[in-house]
Amino acid sequence: MTPETQIPMLNEAWEAAKDYWDLSGRSALHYAAMGGSLKTAKALIRKNFALPEIQNKRGSVPLYLSFSSKQLVWYLILVTRDEHPCFPFTGPLSAQLVCKLICYGYYDIMLYLVGKYPELIFAKHEEQHLLGWLSMRYSNFLSGSNHTFWERWIYKLLKCLNRLQWKVIEKLAPLIKQVREEKLKHVYAVELVNHVCTTLLSICDTFKDTTYFFNNAESPNSQLMAASLGIDEIITTCVQYFPDLVFIGMTEDHHQLNLLQEAIANRQANIFYFIKEMPTITQILNFDVNFESETTLHLAAKLAPSSVQLLSVSGAALQMQRELQWFKAGTRSPQFKI
């Protein structure tokens, strides 16, 4: 049965079904959300405006079950009120909402929510906050994308086209639409990082407060995760707002690698070059040792840990040459190039 045939039936059956919940506490709107039916959800809410705030026995409102349809997520966010008893945007389950929005790549929706509820940037799910989840989604940044020649060419061309040209071209070449959607996701992801930094700048009084956000011992460090995955957009943006973050990971017990060590250990050239542009800081990071008493040179001498990084060049000879270049780059002399 399609949503179009369901809607007329809803008008007849509503009086009998409006007070019905199943054994798990789910309403009809919960099931419409799980099915991704926007039309059904709208019809139900027209009959009862309180449905979006009704929780099931696990405390989930329909919004939390609607992620199969981005349009439905947008609609439910706009009609769901942050009120007692569930408080879906500021309550204890709001961190799950943040996690799902990031994992599904709905960054424009996340931008809207953090603009309205700034405290969401601190909400933690599985010991990780918004920026931490972003750091794990490297494919949603340009630096983590693996484009073909034509995709790179289209990506650069996109900003030159107006809306009318878009409508024509998208019908002729679906690949262009796909690349455009990907670029929009990249733009929103960087805007989201900027928003987190500006919010922290206005809330945190001291560098200690800021460092605690980025370097909470209870969770993996978002900056170091970004460095290990090569997401230079997160590193450069955060360091632009908080320059002292380049020293993050330099703790007394040396239980973490610093940014330069992460870049070398994981063969992330963009992060490496970004830090190398600051010679004094590079020298300080070079002298730092990790928990195994290893310097940057030790890390450069190890084989690349990721098969993806190691196999980014073909052939054993070229792979060995690339590893040798990383070893040279791990020395303190700035003239070596990767």
Short mmCIF file of C-alpha atoms in Angstrom, two decimals:
data_model
loop_
_atom_site.label_atom_id
_atom_site.label_comp_id
_atom_site.label_asym_id
_atom_site.label_seq_id
_atom_site.Cartn_x
_atom_site.Cartn_y
_atom_site.Cartn_z
CA MET A 1 0.00 0.00 0.00
CA THR A 2 1.43 3.36 -1.04
CA PRO A 3 1.36 6.59 1.03
CA GLU A 4 -1.11 8.05 -1.50
CA THR A 5 -3.68 5.33 -0.70
CA GLN A 6 -2.94 5.46 3.01
CA ILE A 7 -3.72 9.16 3.49
CA PRO A 8 -7.49 9.01 2.70
CA MET A 9 -7.76 5.99 4.99
CA LEU A 10 -6.11 7.92 7.80
CA ASN A 11 -8.95 10.43 7.87
CA GLU A 12 -11.48 7.64 8.43
CA ALA A 13 -9.42 5.59 10.86
CA TRP A 14 -7.98 8.44 12.91
CA GLU A 15 -10.67 8.62 15.59
CA ALA A 16 -10.27 4.91 16.27
CA ALA A 17 -6.46 4.87 16.13
CA LYS A 18 -5.39 8.22 17.60
CA ASP A 19 -5.00 6.84 21.15
CA TYR A 20 -3.39 3.57 20.08
CA TRP A 21 0.23 2.75 20.92
CA ASP A 22 1.88 -0.62 20.45
CA LEU A 23 3.61 -2.57 23.23
CA SER A 24 6.89 -0.69 22.68
CA GLY A 25 5.13 2.66 23.06
CA ARG A 26 5.38 3.57 19.38
CA SER A 27 2.70 5.71 17.79
CA ALA A 28 1.63 5.71 14.15
CA LEU A 29 4.10 8.55 13.57
CA HIS A 30 6.97 6.39 14.81
CA TYR A 31 6.12 3.84 12.11
CA ALA A 32 5.74 6.54 9.45
CA ALA A 33 9.19 7.83 10.45
CA MET A 34 10.74 4.35 10.21
CA GLY A 35 9.18 3.92 6.77
CA GLY A 36 10.47 7.31 5.60
CA SER A 37 7.00 8.45 4.51
CA LEU A 38 6.85 12.25 4.54
CA LYS A 39 3.24 12.42 3.28
CA THR A 40 2.00 10.03 5.95
CA ALA A 41 3.88 11.94 8.65
CA LYS A 42 2.34 15.24 7.54
CA ALA A 43 -1.16 13.73 7.52
CA LEU A 44 -0.72 12.32 11.03
CA ILE A 45 0.65 15.56 12.47
CA ARG A 46 -2.23 17.55 10.97
CA LYS A 47 -4.54 15.40 13.11
CA ASN A 48 -2.44 15.66 16.27
CA PHE A 49 0.28 18.31 16.66
CA ALA A 50 1.60 16.60 19.80
CA LEU A 51 2.70 13.42 18.00
CA PRO A 52 6.29 14.58 17.25
CA GLU A 53 7.03 14.89 20.99
CA ILE A 54 5.65 11.49 22.01
CA GLN A 55 8.33 9.02 23.14
CA ASN A 56 8.40 5.27 22.87
CA LYS A 57 9.52 3.15 25.83
CA ARG A 58 13.17 3.77 24.94
CA GLY A 59 12.66 7.52 25.08
CA SER A 60 12.90 8.04 21.31
CA VAL A 61 10.67 10.53 19.52
CA PRO A 62 9.75 9.85 15.85
CA LEU A 63 12.57 12.14 14.69
CA TYR A 64 15.18 9.69 16.02
CA LEU A 65 13.79 6.94 13.76
CA SER A 66 13.44 8.94 10.53
CA PHE A 67 16.98 8.97 9.11
CA SER A 68 16.18 6.95 6.01
CA SER A 69 14.70 10.13 4.50
CA LYS A 70 16.51 13.47 4.72
CA GLN A 71 13.34 15.38 3.77
CA LEU A 72 11.47 13.72 6.61
CA VAL A 73 14.28 14.54 9.05
CA TRP A 74 14.10 18.21 8.03
CA TYR A 75 10.31 18.25 8.43
CA LEU A 76 10.31 16.58 11.85
CA ILE A 77 13.06 18.87 13.14
CA LEU A 78 10.96 21.89 12.16
CA VAL A 79 7.75 20.60 13.80
CA THR A 80 9.23 18.91 16.89
CA ARG A 81 9.29 21.12 19.99
CA ASP A 82 12.04 20.92 22.59
CA GLU A 83 9.68 20.49 25.53
CA HIS A 84 9.02 18.35 28.60
CA PRO A 85 9.28 15.43 29.06
CA CYS A 86 11.60 14.37 26.23
CA PHE A 87 13.52 17.56 25.26
CA PRO A 88 14.70 15.94 21.99
CA PHE A 89 17.28 18.66 21.19
CA THR A 90 18.71 19.35 24.65
CA GLY A 91 17.83 16.23 26.64
CA PRO A 92 19.90 13.13 27.44
CA LEU A 93 19.30 11.54 24.01
CA SER A 94 20.27 14.64 22.00
CA ALA A 95 23.84 13.31 21.63
CA GLN A 96 22.43 10.33 19.69
CA LEU A 97 20.74 12.79 17.35
CA VAL A 98 24.08 14.56 16.77
CA CYS A 99 25.82 11.24 16.10
CA LYS A 100 23.19 10.12 13.57
CA LEU A 101 23.14 13.44 11.71
CA ILE A 102 26.93 13.31 11.34
CA CYS A 103 27.02 9.63 10.36
CA TYR A 104 24.33 10.13 7.71
CA GLY A 105 26.11 13.23 6.37
CA TYR A 106 23.22 15.63 7.07
CA TYR A 107 25.59 18.51 7.83
CA ASP A 108 23.26 21.29 6.70
CA ILE A 109 20.66 20.05 9.21
CA MET A 110 23.33 19.84 11.90
CA LEU A 111 24.36 23.44 11.14
CA TYR A 112 20.77 24.56 11.63
CA LEU A 113 20.53 22.75 14.97
CA VAL A 114 23.82 23.98 16.47
CA GLY A 115 22.84 27.50 15.45
CA LYS A 116 19.63 27.10 17.46
CA TYR A 117 21.05 24.93 20.27
CA PRO A 118 24.81 25.73 20.68
CA GLU A 119 25.12 23.30 23.60
CA LEU A 120 24.84 20.42 21.11
CA ILE A 121 28.54 20.76 20.27
CA PHE A 122 29.30 19.46 23.79
CA ALA A 123 26.78 16.58 23.73
CA LYS A 124 28.65 13.26 23.95
CA HIS A 125 27.59 9.88 22.61
CA GLU A 126 29.89 6.90 23.16
CA GLU A 127 32.42 9.28 24.76
CA GLN A 128 32.64 11.39 21.59
CA HIS A 129 31.29 14.84 20.78
CA LEU A 130 30.29 16.47 17.49
CA LEU A 131 33.82 17.32 16.32
CA GLY A 132 34.99 13.84 17.23
CA TRP A 133 32.32 12.23 15.06
CA LEU A 134 33.24 14.64 12.24
CA SER A 135 36.89 13.59 12.57
CA MET A 136 35.93 9.98 11.87
CA ARG A 137 33.98 10.82 8.68
CA TYR A 138 36.97 11.65 6.48
CA SER A 139 35.12 10.81 3.26
CA ASN A 140 32.82 13.79 3.85
CA PHE A 141 35.73 16.21 3.42
CA LEU A 142 37.51 17.09 0.19
CA SER A 143 40.82 15.85 1.62
CA GLY A 144 39.26 12.42 2.16
CA SER A 145 37.68 12.12 -1.28
CA ASN A 146 39.16 9.90 -3.96
CA HIS A 147 38.05 11.60 -7.18
CA THR A 148 38.74 10.51 -10.72
CA PHE A 149 40.17 13.02 -13.22
CA TRP A 150 36.72 14.01 -14.51
CA GLU A 151 35.27 14.28 -11.01
CA ARG A 152 38.10 16.63 -10.00
CA TRP A 153 37.49 18.70 -13.13
CA ILE A 154 33.73 18.91 -12.45
CA TYR A 155 34.39 19.73 -8.78
CA LYS A 156 36.44 22.79 -9.75
CA LEU A 157 33.92 23.88 -12.38
CA LEU A 158 30.89 23.78 -10.07
CA LYS A 159 31.20 27.28 -8.60
CA CYS A 160 31.10 28.78 -12.11
CA LEU A 161 27.56 27.59 -12.86
CA ASN A 162 24.29 29.33 -11.98
CA ARG A 163 21.06 27.65 -10.88
CA LEU A 164 19.48 27.53 -14.36
CA GLN A 165 22.57 25.89 -15.84
CA TRP A 166 22.45 23.36 -13.00
CA LYS A 167 18.93 22.19 -13.80
CA VAL A 168 19.84 21.56 -17.45
CA ILE A 169 23.19 19.90 -16.80
CA GLU A 170 21.95 17.64 -13.98
CA LYS A 171 19.38 16.08 -16.32
CA LEU A 172 21.99 15.48 -19.02
CA ALA A 173 24.76 14.20 -16.73
CA PRO A 174 23.78 12.56 -13.41
CA LEU A 175 27.47 12.38 -12.44
CA ILE A 176 27.53 16.18 -12.18
CA LYS A 177 24.61 16.12 -9.75
CA GLN A 178 26.43 13.54 -7.66
CA VAL A 179 29.63 15.62 -7.54
CA ARG A 180 27.65 18.76 -6.72
CA GLU A 181 25.92 17.07 -3.77
CA GLU A 182 29.29 15.83 -2.58
CA LYS A 183 30.79 19.32 -2.80
CA LEU A 184 27.86 20.80 -0.86
CA LYS A 185 28.48 18.20 1.84
CA HIS A 186 32.16 19.21 1.97
CA VAL A 187 31.23 22.91 2.26
CA TYR A 188 28.75 22.25 5.07
CA ALA A 189 31.28 20.06 6.89
CA VAL A 190 33.87 22.87 6.92
CA GLU A 191 31.20 25.39 7.97
CA LEU A 192 30.29 23.08 10.83
CA VAL A 193 33.92 22.95 12.01
CA ASN A 194 34.04 26.76 11.81
CA HIS A 195 30.85 27.02 13.84
CA VAL A 196 32.22 24.71 16.55
CA CYS A 197 35.37 26.84 16.80
CA THR A 198 33.53 30.18 16.96
CA THR A 199 31.19 28.77 19.63
CA LEU A 200 34.15 27.53 21.67
CA LEU A 201 35.83 30.91 21.26
CA SER A 202 32.82 32.65 22.78
CA ILE A 203 32.24 30.12 25.58
CA CYS A 204 35.68 28.97 26.76
CA ASP A 205 37.46 31.50 29.00
CA THR A 206 40.91 29.92 29.03
CA PHE A 207 43.08 27.75 26.83
CA LYS A 208 42.75 25.05 29.49
CA ASP A 209 38.99 24.91 28.87
CA THR A 210 39.54 24.66 25.12
CA THR A 211 42.19 21.97 25.50
CA TYR A 212 39.85 19.93 27.70
CA PHE A 213 37.25 19.96 24.92
CA PHE A 214 39.76 18.73 22.33
CA ASN A 215 41.82 16.51 24.62
CA ASN A 216 39.37 14.94 27.07
CA ALA A 217 41.07 11.84 28.48
CA GLU A 218 37.78 9.94 28.39
CA SER A 219 37.55 10.01 24.59
CA PRO A 220 39.83 9.79 21.53
CA ASN A 221 41.34 13.15 20.59
CA SER A 222 39.43 14.67 17.66
CA GLN A 223 42.48 16.61 16.40
CA LEU A 224 44.75 13.59 16.47
CA MET A 225 42.09 11.47 14.76
CA ALA A 226 41.81 14.12 12.04
CA ALA A 227 45.60 14.13 11.64
CA SER A 228 45.81 10.34 11.42
CA LEU A 229 43.09 10.30 8.73
CA GLY A 230 44.52 13.29 6.84
CA ILE A 231 41.55 15.65 7.31
CA ASP A 232 43.53 18.86 6.96
CA GLU A 233 40.35 20.99 6.89
CA ILE A 234 39.72 20.21 10.57
CA ILE A 235 43.36 20.75 11.58
CA THR A 236 43.88 24.04 9.72
CA THR A 237 40.53 25.50 10.81
CA CYS A 238 40.98 24.65 14.49
CA VAL A 239 44.59 25.87 14.58
CA GLN A 240 43.48 29.11 12.91
CA TYR A 241 41.17 29.78 15.87
CA PHE A 242 43.35 28.18 18.56
CA PRO A 243 47.05 28.30 17.49
CA ASP A 244 48.26 26.47 20.61
CA LEU A 245 46.42 23.34 19.47
CA VAL A 246 49.51 22.46 17.41
CA PHE A 247 50.97 21.25 20.71
CA ILE A 248 48.04 18.97 21.49
CA GLY A 249 49.10 15.45 22.33
CA MET A 250 52.27 16.68 24.08
CA THR A 251 51.40 15.42 27.57
CA GLU A 252 53.66 14.71 30.53
CA ASP A 253 53.02 10.96 30.36
CA HIS A 254 53.48 10.97 26.54
CA HIS A 255 50.53 8.59 26.12
CA GLN A 256 49.62 10.22 22.78
CA LEU A 257 51.42 11.19 19.60
CA ASN A 258 51.58 14.88 18.75
CA LEU A 259 50.22 16.25 15.46
CA LEU A 260 53.52 15.94 13.58
CA GLN A 261 54.04 12.39 14.83
CA GLU A 262 50.50 11.41 13.81
CA ALA A 263 51.06 12.87 10.33
CA ILE A 264 54.32 10.97 9.86
CA ALA A 265 53.12 7.71 11.42
CA ASN A 266 50.06 7.64 9.15
CA ARG A 267 51.80 9.13 6.08
CA GLN A 268 49.51 12.16 5.81
CA ALA A 269 51.45 14.58 3.62
CA ASN A 270 48.98 17.51 3.78
CA ILE A 271 49.11 17.62 7.59
CA PHE A 272 52.90 17.21 7.50
CA TYR A 273 53.38 20.16 5.13
CA PHE A 274 50.98 22.33 7.13
CA ILE A 275 53.06 21.86 10.29
CA LYS A 276 56.35 22.20 8.39
CA GLU A 277 55.30 25.77 7.46
CA MET A 278 55.97 26.64 11.14
CA PRO A 279 59.71 25.83 11.53
CA THR A 280 60.02 26.63 15.25
CA ILE A 281 56.97 24.57 16.16
CA THR A 282 58.19 21.74 13.92
CA GLN A 283 61.47 21.66 15.81
CA ILE A 284 59.65 21.48 19.17
CA LEU A 285 57.39 18.67 17.96
CA ASN A 286 60.40 16.83 16.52
CA PHE A 287 62.08 16.66 19.94
CA ASP A 288 58.96 15.27 21.62
CA VAL A 289 58.93 11.53 22.35
CA ASN A 290 55.90 9.25 22.60
CA PHE A 291 55.01 6.61 25.21
CA GLU A 292 57.46 4.16 23.58
CA SER A 293 60.29 6.74 23.67
CA GLU A 294 60.05 7.13 19.91
CA THR A 295 60.77 10.35 18.01
CA THR A 296 59.44 11.37 14.60
CA LEU A 297 62.42 9.62 12.99
CA HIS A 298 61.48 6.30 14.62
CA LEU A 299 57.93 6.66 13.30
CA ALA A 300 59.15 7.54 9.81
CA ALA A 301 61.38 4.45 9.81
CA LYS A 302 58.41 2.16 10.42
CA LEU A 303 56.44 0.73 7.51
CA ALA A 304 53.27 2.66 6.70
CA PRO A 305 50.56 1.16 8.97
CA SER A 306 47.73 1.58 6.51
CA SER A 307 47.60 -0.61 3.42
CA VAL A 308 45.74 2.21 1.69
CA GLN A 309 48.63 4.63 2.25
CA LEU A 310 51.26 2.03 1.40
CA LEU A 311 49.47 1.00 -1.79
CA SER A 312 48.80 4.59 -2.91
CA VAL A 313 51.71 4.02 -5.29
CA SER A 314 52.03 0.81 -7.30
CA GLY A 315 55.05 -1.46 -7.38
CA ALA A 316 57.37 -2.53 -4.56
CA ALA A 317 60.23 -0.31 -5.79
CA LEU A 318 58.07 2.83 -5.81
CA GLN A 319 56.61 1.93 -2.43
CA MET A 320 60.10 1.55 -1.00
CA GLN A 321 61.13 4.87 -2.56
CA ARG A 322 58.12 6.60 -0.99
CA GLU A 323 58.87 5.09 2.42
CA LEU A 324 62.47 6.29 2.10
CA GLN A 325 61.23 9.80 1.31
CA TRP A 326 59.13 9.74 4.47
CA PHE A 327 62.18 8.67 6.47
CA LYS A 328 64.14 11.61 5.08
CA ALA A 329 61.21 13.93 5.76
CA GLY A 330 61.16 12.71 9.36
CA THR A 331 64.58 14.24 9.99
CA ARG A 332 64.89 17.78 11.23
CA SER A 333 66.15 19.10 7.89
CA PRO A 334 63.33 20.97 6.11
CA GLN A 335 64.72 20.52 2.58
CA PHE A 336 63.39 16.99 2.08
CA LYS A 337 60.22 16.63 0.03
CA ILE A 338 57.63 13.86 -0.09
#
